[in-house]
Amino acid sequence: TLSPSNLVASMSASAASLTFTAAVAPRAVRTRARTGVRAAAGRARVTSAAVEKINVNDVKDHLDRGFVLVDIRDPEECAETGYKSSWKNIVLAAMDEDGSIHMNPNFLAQIRQEFPNSMSRILIACDDGTFRSEKAAAAIVDKCGFSQVKIIDGGIDGYLAAFPLSDADKVKWRMRPEIGEDLSVLVSGVDTRQQGQKYY
């Protein structure tokens, strides 16, 4: 049998595990787990460094100043609400067909690949801008050394409620390589082509 102190420690660990699992889970799982989470011990703030939260009305100003919105929701959540083509979708956690939650083991690697400069400006958003966003922001700040990370208070749901998507927001622009004469000689000053050869 467990002593009273061990029993309390075990219950606290179970509550923390339940809170974490439900918090990083996609919306469908968190809805089912909400009752158990409320019964668990109070949430501890994950971020070791305070990450600023911004209001949805300030998002456009931040984007104009070079911030990039990173949507950490899973693909099903993105399909449900829609998203702007300019947002970067880097999933923090996803649910499989059996309802099990799987953390993305490559989350931080994908962040580093997308943002090689630790001074990059990043806006983190999940569906509601709470624990899942805080977990992601904490990892990016603490483990990757980024200093310009902020969380959208209210998340994607709050942002889309204030600023619904238009058809133009969903357009994905692609750059098409133009075919033409090789102008590298203008840069290097040396014509590397064989006599009379043209690259077009």
PDB file of C-alpha atoms in Angstrom:
ATOM      1  CA  THR A   1       0.000   0.000   0.000  1.00  0.00           C
ATOM      2  CA  LEU A   2       1.060   3.580  -0.594  1.00  0.00           C
ATOM      3  CA  SER A   3       1.883   5.873   2.282  1.00  0.00           C
ATOM      4  CA  PRO A   4      -0.139   9.136   2.435  1.00  0.00           C
ATOM      5  CA  SER A   5       2.801  11.159   1.073  1.00  0.00           C
ATOM      6  CA  ASN A   6       3.405   8.717  -1.813  1.00  0.00           C
ATOM      7  CA  LEU A   7      -0.321   8.656  -2.599  1.00  0.00           C
ATOM      8  CA  VAL A   8      -0.422  12.469  -2.846  1.00  0.00           C
ATOM      9  CA  ALA A   9       2.683  12.486  -5.079  1.00  0.00           C
ATOM     10  CA  SER A  10       1.157   9.798  -7.303  1.00  0.00           C
ATOM     11  CA  MET A  11      -2.125  11.730  -7.613  1.00  0.00           C
ATOM     12  CA  SER A  12      -0.243  14.936  -8.444  1.00  0.00           C
ATOM     13  CA  ALA A  13       1.788  13.176 -11.144  1.00  0.00           C
ATOM     14  CA  SER A  14      -1.389  11.688 -12.651  1.00  0.00           C
ATOM     15  CA  ALA A  15      -3.095  15.079 -12.656  1.00  0.00           C
ATOM     16  CA  ALA A  16      -0.094  16.731 -14.312  1.00  0.00           C
ATOM     17  CA  SER A  17       0.038  13.997 -16.960  1.00  0.00           C
ATOM     18  CA  LEU A  18      -3.687  14.341 -17.663  1.00  0.00           C
ATOM     19  CA  THR A  19      -3.406  18.105 -17.893  1.00  0.00           C
ATOM     20  CA  PHE A  20      -0.464  17.933 -20.299  1.00  0.00           C
ATOM     21  CA  THR A  21      -2.009  15.256 -22.520  1.00  0.00           C
ATOM     22  CA  ALA A  22      -5.323  17.060 -22.760  1.00  0.00           C
ATOM     23  CA  ALA A  23      -3.707  20.449 -23.282  1.00  0.00           C
ATOM     24  CA  VAL A  24      -1.487  19.551 -26.234  1.00  0.00           C
ATOM     25  CA  ALA A  25      -4.145  17.362 -27.808  1.00  0.00           C
ATOM     26  CA  PRO A  26      -6.167  18.509 -30.806  1.00  0.00           C
ATOM     27  CA  ARG A  27      -9.534  20.105 -30.053  1.00  0.00           C
ATOM     28  CA  ALA A  28     -11.622  16.889 -30.303  1.00  0.00           C
ATOM     29  CA  VAL A  29      -9.640  15.094 -27.619  1.00  0.00           C
ATOM     30  CA  ARG A  30      -9.411  18.118 -25.333  1.00  0.00           C
ATOM     31  CA  THR A  31     -13.199  18.494 -25.407  1.00  0.00           C
ATOM     32  CA  ARG A  32     -13.638  14.921 -24.158  1.00  0.00           C
ATOM     33  CA  ALA A  33     -10.916  15.273 -21.532  1.00  0.00           C
ATOM     34  CA  ARG A  34     -12.013  18.649 -20.144  1.00  0.00           C
ATOM     35  CA  THR A  35     -14.005  17.117 -17.249  1.00  0.00           C
ATOM     36  CA  GLY A  36     -11.006  15.134 -16.039  1.00  0.00           C
ATOM     37  CA  VAL A  37      -8.713  18.111 -16.392  1.00  0.00           C
ATOM     38  CA  ARG A  38     -10.945  20.276 -14.233  1.00  0.00           C
ATOM     39  CA  ALA A  39     -10.773  17.636 -11.507  1.00  0.00           C
ATOM     40  CA  ALA A  40      -6.973  17.583 -11.698  1.00  0.00           C
ATOM     41  CA  ALA A  41      -4.706  19.868  -9.740  1.00  0.00           C
ATOM     42  CA  GLY A  42      -4.309  23.458 -10.976  1.00  0.00           C
ATOM     43  CA  ARG A  43      -2.182  23.973 -14.065  1.00  0.00           C
ATOM     44  CA  ALA A  44       1.445  24.968 -13.659  1.00  0.00           C
ATOM     45  CA  ARG A  45       2.720  27.460 -16.212  1.00  0.00           C
ATOM     46  CA  VAL A  46       5.139  25.653 -18.533  1.00  0.00           C
ATOM     47  CA  THR A  47       7.115  28.599 -19.857  1.00  0.00           C
ATOM     48  CA  SER A  48      10.260  29.262 -17.850  1.00  0.00           C
ATOM     49  CA  ALA A  49      10.599  32.637 -19.526  1.00  0.00           C
ATOM     50  CA  ALA A  50       7.519  34.800 -19.820  1.00  0.00           C
ATOM     51  CA  VAL A  51       6.294  34.786 -23.411  1.00  0.00           C
ATOM     52  CA  GLU A  52       4.195  37.813 -24.273  1.00  0.00           C
ATOM     53  CA  LYS A  53       0.626  37.316 -25.441  1.00  0.00           C
ATOM     54  CA  ILE A  54      -0.813  39.724 -27.972  1.00  0.00           C
ATOM     55  CA  ASN A  55      -4.413  40.598 -28.738  1.00  0.00           C
ATOM     56  CA  VAL A  56      -5.904  39.426 -32.044  1.00  0.00           C
ATOM     57  CA  ASN A  57      -6.303  43.084 -33.031  1.00  0.00           C
ATOM     58  CA  ASP A  58      -2.503  43.491 -32.916  1.00  0.00           C
ATOM     59  CA  VAL A  59      -1.723  40.515 -35.188  1.00  0.00           C
ATOM     60  CA  LYS A  60      -1.746  42.491 -38.450  1.00  0.00           C
ATOM     61  CA  ASP A  61       0.631  45.092 -36.991  1.00  0.00           C
ATOM     62  CA  HIS A  62       3.042  42.336 -35.955  1.00  0.00           C
ATOM     63  CA  LEU A  63       2.839  40.647 -39.359  1.00  0.00           C
ATOM     64  CA  ASP A  64       3.586  44.005 -41.001  1.00  0.00           C
ATOM     65  CA  ARG A  65       6.689  44.252 -38.800  1.00  0.00           C
ATOM     66  CA  GLY A  66       8.057  40.917 -40.001  1.00  0.00           C
ATOM     67  CA  PHE A  67       6.506  38.401 -37.638  1.00  0.00           C
ATOM     68  CA  VAL A  68       5.486  35.047 -39.147  1.00  0.00           C
ATOM     69  CA  LEU A  69       2.424  33.228 -37.835  1.00  0.00           C
ATOM     70  CA  VAL A  70       3.140  29.587 -36.967  1.00  0.00           C
ATOM     71  CA  ASP A  71      -0.058  27.539 -36.757  1.00  0.00           C
ATOM     72  CA  ILE A  72       0.642  24.530 -34.498  1.00  0.00           C
ATOM     73  CA  ARG A  73      -2.787  22.886 -34.984  1.00  0.00           C
ATOM     74  CA  ASP A  74      -3.113  19.499 -36.628  1.00  0.00           C
ATOM     75  CA  PRO A  75      -4.238  19.202 -40.287  1.00  0.00           C
ATOM     76  CA  GLU A  76      -7.823  18.275 -39.356  1.00  0.00           C
ATOM     77  CA  GLU A  77      -8.203  21.414 -37.247  1.00  0.00           C
ATOM     78  CA  CYS A  78      -6.762  23.531 -40.065  1.00  0.00           C
ATOM     79  CA  ALA A  79      -9.180  21.992 -42.568  1.00  0.00           C
ATOM     80  CA  GLU A  80     -12.079  22.603 -40.195  1.00  0.00           C
ATOM     81  CA  THR A  81     -11.565  26.365 -39.854  1.00  0.00           C
ATOM     82  CA  GLY A  82      -9.416  27.176 -42.888  1.00  0.00           C
ATOM     83  CA  TYR A  83      -6.155  29.084 -42.767  1.00  0.00           C
ATOM     84  CA  LYS A  84      -4.167  31.698 -44.634  1.00  0.00           C
ATOM     85  CA  SER A  85      -1.648  30.453 -47.165  1.00  0.00           C
ATOM     86  CA  SER A  86       0.978  32.756 -45.621  1.00  0.00           C
ATOM     87  CA  TRP A  87       0.834  30.934 -42.276  1.00  0.00           C
ATOM     88  CA  LYS A  88       3.387  28.233 -41.519  1.00  0.00           C
ATOM     89  CA  ASN A  89       1.739  25.026 -40.300  1.00  0.00           C
ATOM     90  CA  ILE A  90       4.130  23.166 -37.994  1.00  0.00           C
ATOM     91  CA  VAL A  91       2.149  20.607 -35.992  1.00  0.00           C
ATOM     92  CA  LEU A  92       2.917  20.253 -32.278  1.00  0.00           C
ATOM     93  CA  ALA A  93       0.765  17.158 -31.651  1.00  0.00           C
ATOM     94  CA  ALA A  94      -1.746  15.071 -33.584  1.00  0.00           C
ATOM     95  CA  MET A  95      -4.251  12.322 -32.918  1.00  0.00           C
ATOM     96  CA  ASP A  96      -4.272   8.984 -34.720  1.00  0.00           C
ATOM     97  CA  GLU A  97      -7.335   6.935 -35.725  1.00  0.00           C
ATOM     98  CA  ASP A  98      -7.385   5.208 -32.328  1.00  0.00           C
ATOM     99  CA  GLY A  99      -7.574   8.530 -30.495  1.00  0.00           C
ATOM    100  CA  SER A 100      -4.005   8.374 -29.180  1.00  0.00           C
ATOM    101  CA  ILE A 101      -2.063  11.629 -28.957  1.00  0.00           C
ATOM    102  CA  HIS A 102       1.359  11.747 -30.592  1.00  0.00           C
ATOM    103  CA  MET A 103       3.788  14.596 -30.093  1.00  0.00           C
ATOM    104  CA  ASN A 104       5.639  15.673 -33.228  1.00  0.00           C
ATOM    105  CA  PRO A 105       9.233  14.568 -32.504  1.00  0.00           C
ATOM    106  CA  ASN A 106      10.513  16.879 -35.250  1.00  0.00           C
ATOM    107  CA  PHE A 107       8.707  20.023 -34.052  1.00  0.00           C
ATOM    108  CA  LEU A 108      11.828  21.907 -32.940  1.00  0.00           C
ATOM    109  CA  ALA A 109      13.848  20.664 -35.925  1.00  0.00           C
ATOM    110  CA  GLN A 110      11.144  21.985 -38.254  1.00  0.00           C
ATOM    111  CA  ILE A 111      11.160  25.324 -36.421  1.00  0.00           C
ATOM    112  CA  ARG A 112      14.956  25.571 -36.820  1.00  0.00           C
ATOM    113  CA  GLN A 113      14.734  24.625 -40.496  1.00  0.00           C
ATOM    114  CA  GLU A 114      12.017  27.183 -41.198  1.00  0.00           C
ATOM    115  CA  PHE A 115      13.687  29.874 -39.064  1.00  0.00           C
ATOM    116  CA  PRO A 116      17.489  29.413 -39.098  1.00  0.00           C
ATOM    117  CA  ASN A 117      18.038  32.800 -37.431  1.00  0.00           C
ATOM    118  CA  SER A 118      17.252  32.806 -33.697  1.00  0.00           C
ATOM    119  CA  MET A 119      16.254  36.478 -34.020  1.00  0.00           C
ATOM    120  CA  SER A 120      13.343  35.471 -36.287  1.00  0.00           C
ATOM    121  CA  ARG A 121       9.999  36.915 -35.217  1.00  0.00           C
ATOM    122  CA  ILE A 122       7.410  34.216 -34.540  1.00  0.00           C
ATOM    123  CA  LEU A 123       3.733  34.361 -33.571  1.00  0.00           C
ATOM    124  CA  ILE A 124       2.541  31.044 -32.116  1.00  0.00           C
ATOM    125  CA  ALA A 125      -1.120  30.066 -32.390  1.00  0.00           C
ATOM    126  CA  CYS A 126      -3.162  26.977 -31.576  1.00  0.00           C
ATOM    127  CA  ASP A 127      -6.955  26.936 -31.607  1.00  0.00           C
ATOM    128  CA  ASP A 128      -7.472  28.954 -28.414  1.00  0.00           C
ATOM    129  CA  GLY A 129      -4.021  30.362 -27.567  1.00  0.00           C
ATOM    130  CA  THR A 130      -3.688  28.642 -24.199  1.00  0.00           C
ATOM    131  CA  PHE A 131      -1.618  25.727 -22.905  1.00  0.00           C
ATOM    132  CA  ARG A 132      -0.668  24.220 -26.275  1.00  0.00           C
ATOM    133  CA  SER A 133       0.676  27.569 -27.510  1.00  0.00           C
ATOM    134  CA  GLU A 134       2.486  28.123 -24.213  1.00  0.00           C
ATOM    135  CA  LYS A 135       4.092  24.666 -24.445  1.00  0.00           C
ATOM    136  CA  ALA A 136       5.310  25.325 -27.995  1.00  0.00           C
ATOM    137  CA  ALA A 137       6.549  28.836 -27.204  1.00  0.00           C
ATOM    138  CA  ALA A 138       8.410  27.592 -24.127  1.00  0.00           C
ATOM    139  CA  ALA A 139      10.212  24.924 -26.163  1.00  0.00           C
ATOM    140  CA  ILE A 140      11.163  27.399 -28.901  1.00  0.00           C
ATOM    141  CA  VAL A 141      12.494  29.951 -26.417  1.00  0.00           C
ATOM    142  CA  ASP A 142      14.187  27.562 -23.983  1.00  0.00           C
ATOM    143  CA  LYS A 143      15.575  24.904 -26.338  1.00  0.00           C
ATOM    144  CA  CYS A 144      16.192  26.868 -29.532  1.00  0.00           C
ATOM    145  CA  GLY A 145      17.203  30.208 -28.017  1.00  0.00           C
ATOM    146  CA  PHE A 146      14.678  32.346 -29.908  1.00  0.00           C
ATOM    147  CA  SER A 147      13.935  35.699 -28.302  1.00  0.00           C
ATOM    148  CA  GLN A 148      11.219  37.155 -30.532  1.00  0.00           C
ATOM    149  CA  VAL A 149       8.377  34.717 -29.828  1.00  0.00           C
ATOM    150  CA  LYS A 150       4.836  35.787 -28.955  1.00  0.00           C
ATOM    151  CA  ILE A 151       1.513  34.000 -28.501  1.00  0.00           C
ATOM    152  CA  ILE A 152      -1.789  35.079 -30.038  1.00  0.00           C
ATOM    153  CA  ASP A 153      -4.239  35.371 -27.142  1.00  0.00           C
ATOM    154  CA  GLY A 154      -7.431  33.618 -28.213  1.00  0.00           C
ATOM    155  CA  GLY A 155      -5.587  31.624 -30.866  1.00  0.00           C
ATOM    156  CA  ILE A 156      -6.766  31.002 -34.411  1.00  0.00           C
ATOM    157  CA  ASP A 157     -10.409  30.799 -33.311  1.00  0.00           C
ATOM    158  CA  GLY A 158     -10.238  34.280 -31.798  1.00  0.00           C
ATOM    159  CA  TYR A 159      -8.380  35.684 -34.788  1.00  0.00           C
ATOM    160  CA  LEU A 160     -10.806  34.252 -37.351  1.00  0.00           C
ATOM    161  CA  ALA A 161     -13.787  35.447 -35.306  1.00  0.00           C
ATOM    162  CA  ALA A 162     -12.415  38.984 -35.540  1.00  0.00           C
ATOM    163  CA  PHE A 163     -11.015  38.717 -39.076  1.00  0.00           C
ATOM    164  CA  PRO A 164     -12.790  36.026 -41.146  1.00  0.00           C
ATOM    165  CA  LEU A 165     -10.897  34.530 -44.074  1.00  0.00           C
ATOM    166  CA  SER A 166     -11.542  35.845 -47.565  1.00  0.00           C
ATOM    167  CA  ASP A 167     -11.024  33.913 -50.814  1.00  0.00           C
ATOM    168  CA  ALA A 168      -7.840  35.930 -51.419  1.00  0.00           C
ATOM    169  CA  ASP A 169      -6.409  34.738 -48.087  1.00  0.00           C
ATOM    170  CA  LYS A 170      -6.548  31.120 -49.260  1.00  0.00           C
ATOM    171  CA  VAL A 171      -4.674  31.640 -52.545  1.00  0.00           C
ATOM    172  CA  LYS A 172      -1.293  29.903 -52.671  1.00  0.00           C
ATOM    173  CA  TRP A 173       1.190  31.843 -54.775  1.00  0.00           C
ATOM    174  CA  ARG A 174       3.851  29.903 -56.638  1.00  0.00           C
ATOM    175  CA  MET A 175       6.933  31.340 -58.258  1.00  0.00           C
ATOM    176  CA  ARG A 176       7.490  30.062 -61.798  1.00  0.00           C
ATOM    177  CA  PRO A 177      11.086  30.016 -63.024  1.00  0.00           C
ATOM    178  CA  GLU A 178      11.455  32.308 -66.016  1.00  0.00           C
ATOM    179  CA  ILE A 179      13.265  30.912 -69.047  1.00  0.00           C
ATOM    180  CA  GLY A 180      15.704  33.284 -70.670  1.00  0.00           C
ATOM    181  CA  GLU A 181      19.281  34.082 -71.507  1.00  0.00           C
ATOM    182  CA  ASP A 182      21.945  33.342 -68.890  1.00  0.00           C
ATOM    183  CA  LEU A 183      22.996  36.704 -67.454  1.00  0.00           C
ATOM    184  CA  SER A 184      25.563  35.381 -64.987  1.00  0.00           C
ATOM    185  CA  VAL A 185      28.284  37.112 -66.993  1.00  0.00           C
ATOM    186  CA  LEU A 186      26.894  40.415 -65.774  1.00  0.00           C
ATOM    187  CA  VAL A 187      27.537  39.318 -62.191  1.00  0.00           C
ATOM    188  CA  SER A 188      30.874  37.537 -62.517  1.00  0.00           C
ATOM    189  CA  GLY A 189      32.344  39.454 -65.443  1.00  0.00           C
ATOM    190  CA  VAL A 190      33.443  36.155 -66.980  1.00  0.00           C
ATOM    191  CA  ASP A 191      31.579  34.507 -69.841  1.00  0.00           C
ATOM    192  CA  THR A 192      31.629  30.780 -69.023  1.00  0.00           C
ATOM    193  CA  ARG A 193      29.673  29.746 -72.110  1.00  0.00           C
ATOM    194  CA  GLN A 194      31.234  28.050 -75.113  1.00  0.00           C
ATOM    195  CA  GLN A 195      31.396  30.217 -78.177  1.00  0.00           C
ATOM    196  CA  GLY A 196      27.931  30.957 -79.540  1.00  0.00           C
ATOM    197  CA  GLN A 197      26.157  28.904 -76.823  1.00  0.00           C
ATOM    198  CA  LYS A 198      22.955  30.353 -75.394  1.00  0.00           C
ATOM    199  CA  TYR A 199      20.940  29.273 -72.363  1.00  0.00           C
ATOM    200  CA  TYR A 200      17.336  29.806 -73.400  1.00  0.00           C
TER     201      TYR A 200
END
